[in-house]
Coordinates of C-alpha atoms in Angstrom, one line a residue:
M1 CA -24.4 2.0 48.9
A2 CA -24.8 4.0 45.7
V3 CA -27.7 3.7 43.3
F4 CA -26.6 3.2 39.6
K5 CA -28.9 3.7 36.7
Y6 CA -27.9 1.6 33.6
S7 CA -28.8 0.9 30.0
A8 CA -27.5 -2.5 28.8
Q9 CA -27.9 -5.1 26.1
G10 CA -29.2 -8.4 27.2
A11 CA -28.2 -11.9 26.0
N12 CA -31.1 -11.9 23.5
G13 CA -30.1 -8.6 22.1
N14 CA -32.8 -6.5 23.8
V15 CA -32.0 -3.2 25.5
V16 CA -32.6 -3.3 29.2
N17 CA -32.9 -0.2 31.5
G18 CA -32.9 -0.3 35.2
E19 CA -31.2 0.6 38.6
L20 CA -29.1 -1.4 41.0
N21 CA -27.3 -0.8 44.3
A22 CA -23.6 -1.2 44.5
A23 CA -20.6 0.0 46.6
D24 CA -18.8 1.4 43.6
R25 CA -18.7 1.3 39.8
S26 CA -16.6 -1.9 39.6
E27 CA -19.1 -3.8 41.7
A28 CA -22.0 -2.5 39.6
L29 CA -20.3 -3.7 36.4
A30 CA -19.6 -7.1 38.1
L31 CA -23.3 -7.4 39.0
L32 CA -24.4 -6.6 35.5
G33 CA -21.9 -9.2 34.1
K34 CA -23.5 -11.9 36.4
Q35 CA -26.8 -11.0 34.8
R36 CA -25.3 -11.4 31.3
L37 CA -25.9 -7.7 30.6
Q38 CA -23.5 -5.6 28.5
P39 CA -23.9 -1.9 29.7
F40 CA -24.1 1.0 27.3
A41 CA -24.4 3.6 30.0
L42 CA -23.8 3.5 33.8
E43 CA -24.5 6.6 35.9
V44 CA -24.6 7.2 39.6
Q45 CA -28.0 8.3 40.8
G46 CA -27.5 8.4 44.6
T47 CA -24.8 9.7 46.8
A48 CA -22.4 7.2 48.4
S49 CA -21.4 7.3 52.0
K50 CA -18.2 8.9 53.2
S51 CA -16.4 5.7 53.9
I52 CA -17.3 4.3 50.5
A53 CA -16.3 7.6 48.9
V54 CA -12.9 7.4 50.6
T55 CA -12.5 3.8 49.4
S56 CA -13.4 4.7 45.9
S57 CA -11.0 7.6 45.8
R58 CA -8.2 5.3 47.0
K59 CA -9.0 2.9 44.3
E60 CA -8.9 5.7 41.8
V61 CA -5.5 6.7 43.0
S62 CA -4.1 3.2 42.8
A63 CA -5.7 2.3 39.5
P64 CA -3.5 2.3 36.5
Q65 CA -3.6 5.3 34.2
P66 CA -5.7 4.9 31.1
I67 CA -4.0 4.5 27.8
T68 CA -4.1 7.6 25.7
G69 CA -3.6 8.1 22.0
T70 CA -4.3 5.7 19.2
I71 CA -2.9 2.2 19.0
K72 CA -1.7 1.0 15.5
L73 CA -1.6 -2.7 14.8
K74 CA -0.3 -4.7 11.9
L75 CA -2.8 -6.7 9.8
A76 CA -1.7 -10.0 11.5
Q77 CA -2.4 -8.5 14.9
V78 CA -5.8 -7.2 13.8
V79 CA -6.6 -10.8 12.6
M80 CA -5.4 -12.3 15.9
F81 CA -7.4 -9.8 18.0
T82 CA -10.6 -10.4 16.0
E83 CA -10.2 -14.2 16.1
E84 CA -9.6 -14.4 19.9
L85 CA -12.4 -12.0 20.7
S86 CA -14.9 -13.8 18.5
E87 CA -14.0 -17.1 20.1
L88 CA -14.4 -15.7 23.6
L89 CA -17.7 -14.1 22.8
G90 CA -18.9 -17.2 21.0
S91 CA -18.3 -19.3 24.1
G92 CA -20.8 -17.2 26.1
I93 CA -18.4 -14.8 27.8
Q94 CA -19.5 -11.2 28.0
L95 CA -17.5 -8.4 26.2
E96 CA -15.9 -6.8 29.2
P97 CA -14.7 -10.1 30.8
A98 CA -13.5 -11.3 27.4
L99 CA -11.4 -8.2 27.0
G100 CA -10.1 -8.8 30.5
T101 CA -9.0 -12.2 29.5
M102 CA -7.1 -10.8 26.5
E103 CA -5.6 -8.1 28.7
R104 CA -4.1 -10.8 30.9
R105 CA -2.2 -12.4 27.9
K106 CA 1.4 -13.4 28.7
E107 CA 2.6 -12.2 25.4
L108 CA 3.5 -8.5 25.4
S109 CA 2.0 -7.1 22.1
G110 CA -0.3 -4.5 20.7
V111 CA -3.2 -6.9 21.2
K112 CA -2.8 -6.9 24.9
T113 CA -2.5 -3.1 25.0
L114 CA -5.5 -2.7 22.8
A115 CA -7.6 -5.0 24.9
A116 CA -6.7 -3.0 28.0
A117 CA -7.6 0.3 26.3
L118 CA -10.9 -1.0 25.0
R119 CA -11.8 -2.5 28.4
A120 CA -11.3 0.8 30.1
K121 CA -13.5 2.6 27.6
I122 CA -16.2 0.0 27.8
R123 CA -16.2 0.0 31.6
D124 CA -16.9 3.8 31.3
G125 CA -20.1 3.0 29.3
M126 CA -18.8 3.4 25.7
S127 CA -20.0 0.9 23.1
F128 CA -17.5 -1.5 21.5
S129 CA -17.9 0.0 18.0
K130 CA -17.2 3.5 19.2
A131 CA -14.4 2.3 21.5
I132 CA -12.6 0.5 18.6
A133 CA -13.0 3.5 16.3
A134 CA -11.6 5.9 18.9
T135 CA -8.7 3.6 20.0
S136 CA -7.2 2.1 16.9
P137 CA -7.3 3.3 13.3
S138 CA -6.0 0.0 12.1
F139 CA -9.5 -1.6 12.1
G140 CA -11.0 1.0 9.7
N141 CA -14.6 2.2 9.2
L142 CA -15.8 -1.1 7.9
F143 CA -14.9 -3.0 11.1
S144 CA -16.5 -0.3 13.3
A145 CA -19.7 -0.3 11.2
L146 CA -20.0 -4.0 11.4
A147 CA -19.4 -4.0 15.1
A148 CA -22.1 -1.4 15.5
A149 CA -24.5 -3.5 13.5
G150 CA -23.6 -6.6 15.6
E151 CA -24.3 -4.7 18.8
A152 CA -27.6 -3.4 17.5
S153 CA -28.7 -6.9 16.4
G154 CA -27.2 -8.9 19.2
A155 CA -25.1 -10.9 16.8
L156 CA -21.7 -9.4 17.6
P157 CA -19.9 -12.8 18.1
A158 CA -21.1 -14.1 14.7
I159 CA -20.2 -10.9 12.9
L160 CA -16.7 -10.9 14.5
K161 CA -16.2 -14.5 13.5
R162 CA -17.1 -13.7 9.9
Q163 CA -15.0 -10.6 10.0
A164 CA -12.0 -12.7 11.2
E165 CA -12.4 -15.0 8.2
Y166 CA -12.6 -11.9 5.9
L167 CA -9.4 -10.4 7.4
R168 CA -7.6 -13.8 7.0
S169 CA -8.5 -13.9 3.4
L170 CA -7.3 -10.3 2.9
Q171 CA -4.0 -11.1 4.6
T172 CA -3.6 -14.1 2.3
L173 CA -4.4 -11.9 -0.7
R174 CA -1.8 -9.3 0.2
S175 CA 0.8 -12.0 0.8
K176 CA 0.2 -13.5 -2.7
V177 CA 0.9 -10.2 -4.4
L178 CA 3.9 -9.4 -2.2
F179 CA 5.6 -12.8 -2.6
A180 CA 5.2 -12.6 -6.4
L181 CA 7.3 -9.4 -6.4
I182 CA 10.1 -10.4 -4.0
Y183 CA 12.1 -12.6 -6.4
P184 CA 12.0 -10.3 -9.4
S185 CA 13.0 -7.4 -7.2
F186 CA 16.0 -9.3 -5.9
L187 CA 17.1 -10.2 -9.4
I188 CA 16.8 -6.6 -10.6
A189 CA 18.9 -5.4 -7.6
S190 CA 21.5 -8.0 -8.4
A191 CA 21.7 -7.0 -12.0
V192 CA 22.2 -3.4 -11.0
A193 CA 24.9 -4.3 -8.5
V194 CA 26.8 -6.4 -11.1
T195 CA 26.6 -3.7 -13.7
L196 CA 28.0 -1.1 -11.2
L197 CA 30.8 -3.6 -10.4
F198 CA 31.9 -3.8 -14.0
I199 CA 31.6 -0.1 -14.8
V200 CA 33.1 1.3 -11.6
Y201 CA 35.8 -1.2 -10.8
L202 CA 36.7 -3.9 -13.4
I203 CA 36.6 -2.0 -16.7
P204 CA 38.7 0.9 -15.3
K205 CA 41.3 -1.6 -14.0
L206 CA 41.5 -3.0 -17.6
T207 CA 41.9 0.5 -18.9
Q208 CA 44.9 1.1 -16.7
L209 CA 46.4 -2.2 -17.9
L210 CA 45.9 -1.4 -21.6
D211 CA 47.4 2.1 -21.2
S212 CA 50.5 0.5 -19.8
T213 CA 50.8 -1.9 -22.8
G214 CA 49.8 0.6 -25.4
G215 CA 46.6 -1.2 -26.3
T216 CA 43.1 0.2 -26.9
L217 CA 39.8 -0.8 -25.5
P218 CA 37.0 -2.1 -27.7
L219 CA 34.4 0.4 -28.8
G220 CA 31.7 -0.9 -26.4
A221 CA 34.1 -0.5 -23.5
Q222 CA 35.0 3.0 -24.6
I223 CA 31.3 4.0 -24.6
I224 CA 30.8 2.5 -21.2
L225 CA 33.8 4.3 -19.8
K226 CA 32.7 7.6 -21.2
L227 CA 29.3 7.1 -19.6
S228 CA 31.0 6.1 -16.4
D229 CA 33.2 9.2 -16.4
G230 CA 30.3 11.4 -17.2
F231 CA 28.3 9.9 -14.3
K232 CA 31.3 10.4 -11.9
A233 CA 31.6 14.0 -12.9
T234 CA 27.9 14.9 -12.7
W235 CA 26.6 12.3 -10.1
W236 CA 25.7 15.1 -7.7
L237 CA 23.7 16.9 -10.4
I238 CA 21.9 13.7 -11.4
G239 CA 21.2 12.9 -7.8
L240 CA 19.9 16.4 -7.2
L241 CA 17.7 16.3 -10.2
G242 CA 16.4 12.9 -9.3
F243 CA 15.6 14.0 -5.7
A244 CA 13.9 17.1 -7.1
G245 CA 11.9 15.0 -9.5
W246 CA 10.9 12.6 -6.6
L247 CA 9.8 15.6 -4.5
A248 CA 7.8 17.0 -7.4
F249 CA 6.1 13.6 -8.1
R250 CA 5.4 13.2 -4.4
A251 CA 3.8 16.7 -4.2
W252 CA 1.7 15.9 -7.3
R253 CA 0.6 12.6 -5.7
T254 CA -0.6 14.4 -2.6
L255 CA -2.9 16.6 -4.6
P256 CA -6.6 15.5 -4.4
T257 CA -6.9 15.9 -8.2
S258 CA -4.0 13.6 -9.0
Q259 CA -5.1 10.5 -7.0
V260 CA -7.7 9.4 -9.5
P261 CA -5.5 9.6 -12.7
W262 CA -2.5 8.0 -10.9
D263 CA -4.6 5.1 -9.7
R264 CA -6.0 4.7 -13.2
I265 CA -2.5 4.6 -14.6
K266 CA -1.6 1.8 -12.1
L267 CA -4.6 -0.2 -13.4
R268 CA -3.2 0.1 -16.9
L269 CA 0.3 -1.2 -16.2
P270 CA 1.3 -4.3 -18.2
L271 CA 0.8 -7.5 -16.2
F272 CA 0.5 -5.9 -12.8
G273 CA -2.6 -3.9 -13.7
A274 CA -4.5 -7.1 -14.2
I275 CA -3.4 -8.3 -10.7
L276 CA -4.6 -5.0 -9.1
K277 CA -8.0 -5.3 -10.8
S278 CA -8.4 -8.9 -9.7
R279 CA -7.4 -8.0 -6.2
F280 CA -10.1 -5.3 -6.2
Y281 CA -12.7 -7.8 -7.5
V282 CA -11.9 -10.3 -4.7
Q283 CA -11.9 -7.7 -2.0
F284 CA -15.2 -6.2 -3.2
L285 CA -16.9 -9.5 -3.4
E286 CA -15.6 -10.7 0.0
T287 CA -16.6 -7.5 1.6
M288 CA -20.1 -7.5 0.1
A289 CA -20.6 -11.1 1.0
N290 CA -19.5 -10.5 4.6
L291 CA -21.8 -7.5 5.0
V292 CA -24.8 -9.1 3.2
N293 CA -24.5 -12.3 5.2
S294 CA -24.3 -10.2 8.4
G295 CA -27.8 -8.9 7.6
L296 CA -27.0 -5.4 6.3
A297 CA -29.1 -3.9 3.5
M298 CA -27.6 -3.8 0.0
T299 CA -27.3 0.0 0.0
Q300 CA -25.6 0.1 3.3
A301 CA -23.3 -2.8 2.3
L302 CA -22.3 -0.9 -0.8
Q303 CA -21.6 2.2 1.2
L304 CA -19.3 0.3 3.5
S305 CA -17.6 -1.5 0.6
H306 CA -17.1 1.8 -1.0
Q307 CA -15.2 3.0 2.0
A308 CA -13.0 -0.1 2.0
V309 CA -11.8 0.5 -1.6
E310 CA -8.2 1.7 -1.8
N311 CA -7.9 2.7 -5.5
A312 CA -9.3 6.2 -5.9
F313 CA -10.3 5.6 -9.5
L314 CA -12.3 2.5 -8.7
K315 CA -13.7 4.2 -5.6
R316 CA -15.1 6.9 -7.9
E317 CA -16.5 4.4 -10.3
M318 CA -18.3 2.7 -7.4
E319 CA -20.3 5.8 -6.7
S320 CA -22.4 5.3 -9.8
V321 CA -23.1 1.7 -8.7
M322 CA -24.2 3.0 -5.2
R323 CA -26.4 5.6 -6.8
M324 CA -28.2 3.2 -9.1
V325 CA -28.8 0.6 -6.4
S326 CA -30.2 3.3 -4.1
E327 CA -32.7 4.1 -6.9
G328 CA -33.9 0.5 -7.0
V329 CA -31.7 -0.9 -9.8
P330 CA -30.5 -4.5 -9.2
L331 CA -26.9 -4.8 -8.3
S332 CA -26.0 -6.9 -11.4
R333 CA -27.5 -4.3 -13.7
A334 CA -25.7 -1.5 -11.9
L335 CA -22.4 -3.4 -12.2
D336 CA -23.0 -4.0 -15.9
H337 CA -23.7 -0.4 -16.5
N338 CA -20.4 0.6 -14.8
N339 CA -18.2 -1.2 -17.3
Q340 CA -15.5 -1.9 -14.7
F341 CA -16.6 -5.4 -13.7
P342 CA -16.1 -8.6 -15.8
P343 CA -19.1 -10.4 -17.3
L344 CA -18.5 -13.5 -15.2
L345 CA -18.8 -11.5 -12.0
I346 CA -22.0 -9.9 -13.2
D347 CA -23.5 -13.2 -14.2
M348 CA -22.8 -14.8 -10.9
V349 CA -24.3 -11.8 -9.0
A350 CA -27.4 -12.0 -11.3
V351 CA -27.8 -15.7 -10.5
G352 CA -27.8 -14.9 -6.8
E353 CA -30.5 -12.2 -7.3
Q354 CA -32.7 -14.6 -9.2
T355 CA -32.4 -17.3 -6.6
G356 CA -32.7 -14.9 -3.6
K357 CA -29.3 -16.0 -2.2
I358 CA -27.2 -13.0 -3.1
G359 CA -24.9 -13.5 -0.1
E360 CA -24.0 -17.1 -1.1
A361 CA -23.6 -16.0 -4.7
L362 CA -21.2 -13.2 -3.7
S363 CA -19.2 -15.7 -1.6
R364 CA -18.9 -18.2 -4.5
A365 CA -17.9 -15.4 -6.8
A366 CA -15.2 -14.3 -4.3
E367 CA -13.8 -17.8 -4.2
R368 CA -13.9 -18.0 -8.0
F369 CA -12.0 -14.8 -8.5
D370 CA -9.6 -15.6 -5.7
R371 CA -8.6 -18.7 -7.7
E372 CA -8.3 -16.5 -10.8
L373 CA -6.1 -14.1 -8.9
S374 CA -3.8 -16.9 -7.8
K375 CA -3.5 -18.0 -11.5
K376 CA -2.6 -14.5 -12.6
V377 CA 0.0 -14.1 -9.9
E378 CA 1.6 -17.4 -10.9
K379 CA 1.5 -16.3 -14.5
V380 CA 3.1 -13.0 -13.8
S381 CA 5.8 -14.7 -11.7
A382 CA 6.3 -17.2 -14.5
I383 CA 6.8 -14.4 -17.1
V384 CA 8.7 -11.8 -15.0
Q385 CA 11.2 -14.0 -13.4
P386 CA 12.6 -15.6 -16.6
A387 CA 12.5 -12.2 -18.3
V388 CA 14.6 -10.6 -15.5
V389 CA 17.0 -13.6 -15.5
C390 CA 17.4 -13.3 -19.3
A391 CA 18.0 -9.5 -19.1
M392 CA 20.5 -10.0 -16.3
A393 CA 22.3 -12.8 -18.2
G394 CA 22.4 -10.6 -21.3
L395 CA 23.8 -7.7 -19.4
V396 CA 26.4 -9.8 -17.6
G397 CA 27.2 -11.4 -20.9
V398 CA 27.9 -8.1 -22.7
M399 CA 30.2 -7.0 -19.8
A400 CA 32.0 -10.3 -19.9
Y401 CA 32.5 -10.1 -23.7
I402 CA 34.0 -6.6 -23.3
M403 CA 36.3 -7.9 -20.5
I404 CA 37.5 -10.9 -22.5
T405 CA 38.0 -8.8 -25.7
S406 CA 40.0 -6.3 -23.7
I407 CA 42.1 -9.1 -22.2
F408 CA 42.8 -10.6 -25.6
Q409 CA 43.8 -7.2 -27.0
T410 CA 46.1 -6.7 -24.0
I411 CA 47.8 -10.1 -24.7
S412 CA 48.1 -9.2 -28.4
G413 CA 49.7 -5.9 -27.4
L414 CA 52.2 -7.6 -25.2
G415 CA 53.0 -10.1 -28.0
S416 CA 53.7 -7.4 -30.5
H417 CA 56.2 -5.8 -28.2

């Protein structure tokens, strides 16, 4: 029998150190699991017998190879993994057996692969937060920091459950913005296709017909044909210039100095800029509420929320809020001084500070601004879709007018002959 020295987290969250006798590492982990202990470190102190060593080496040879590299998941898979793991941990199952249950899933997906990789790292003594950070970049720094806080406080199941709710709301938020853009994009593509059909095929056919009858095209059709002929003659040059412009823009976007001004431009776009700002408010409030309700200090919660911000301009603006809060300024006053947050949000945060229930206030504010975001998305959809339809109808109407006028002129030319 070998002697294993371990450091583990008990069911009450306390760190337990000790030694135990086991034939191999797998048996040692099984014994710790029966005692409801989650090991952080497990090292062999004694020397195993030769027979045991031979058995262990055979097991190592027959064991499956560990998964190397990072595993990327979609947001829906991240939500599924977090929900299932929080449910298993909440029912009293230890972390390593819970990951084993997820590893035995019938469905072949990234969730199953991730569970196997995490379980292998945890069996080697790595903490869950470090394992998830090293295995999958899809979870981000915020998830890893929350997992570390949960391991330290013994409240990992509760934190994962709250994080699953946050990820579901984030998934819903992204879906709202995406669905609002699908229909207008389809209409714009249809309008471009119809325009190309008229210019490239129908109007040239009419030109041939009019040339055979001695008629002339209307002025509008002549202008369109000249533009079409010019495009056909120089399409390669236009394509080359467009590609070069796209490369130049992409190179400019990759510069560190251009991220802030570009993200600031996006926030000033008509209609869509307001949606991007509202999305930032909702994500900021939900992230802060999740962190504060998980027991993190305000300064630490702001630091993690700052890491989760995608817009470079708003991320830079948040640095002043972090600095003021770290100096002892209340969050509501720091947000008011920043000038990037609406008065209603600041007032709701101030009420939470006065009542001492800042987490609940942030949650209510997140729900309020989520409803406001839904209204803005619906408003943009109500404005953009009819506008695109009208533009498309006007474009097709102009083309149809040119076609009908050309046909009438052709008929008149035939009658005169």
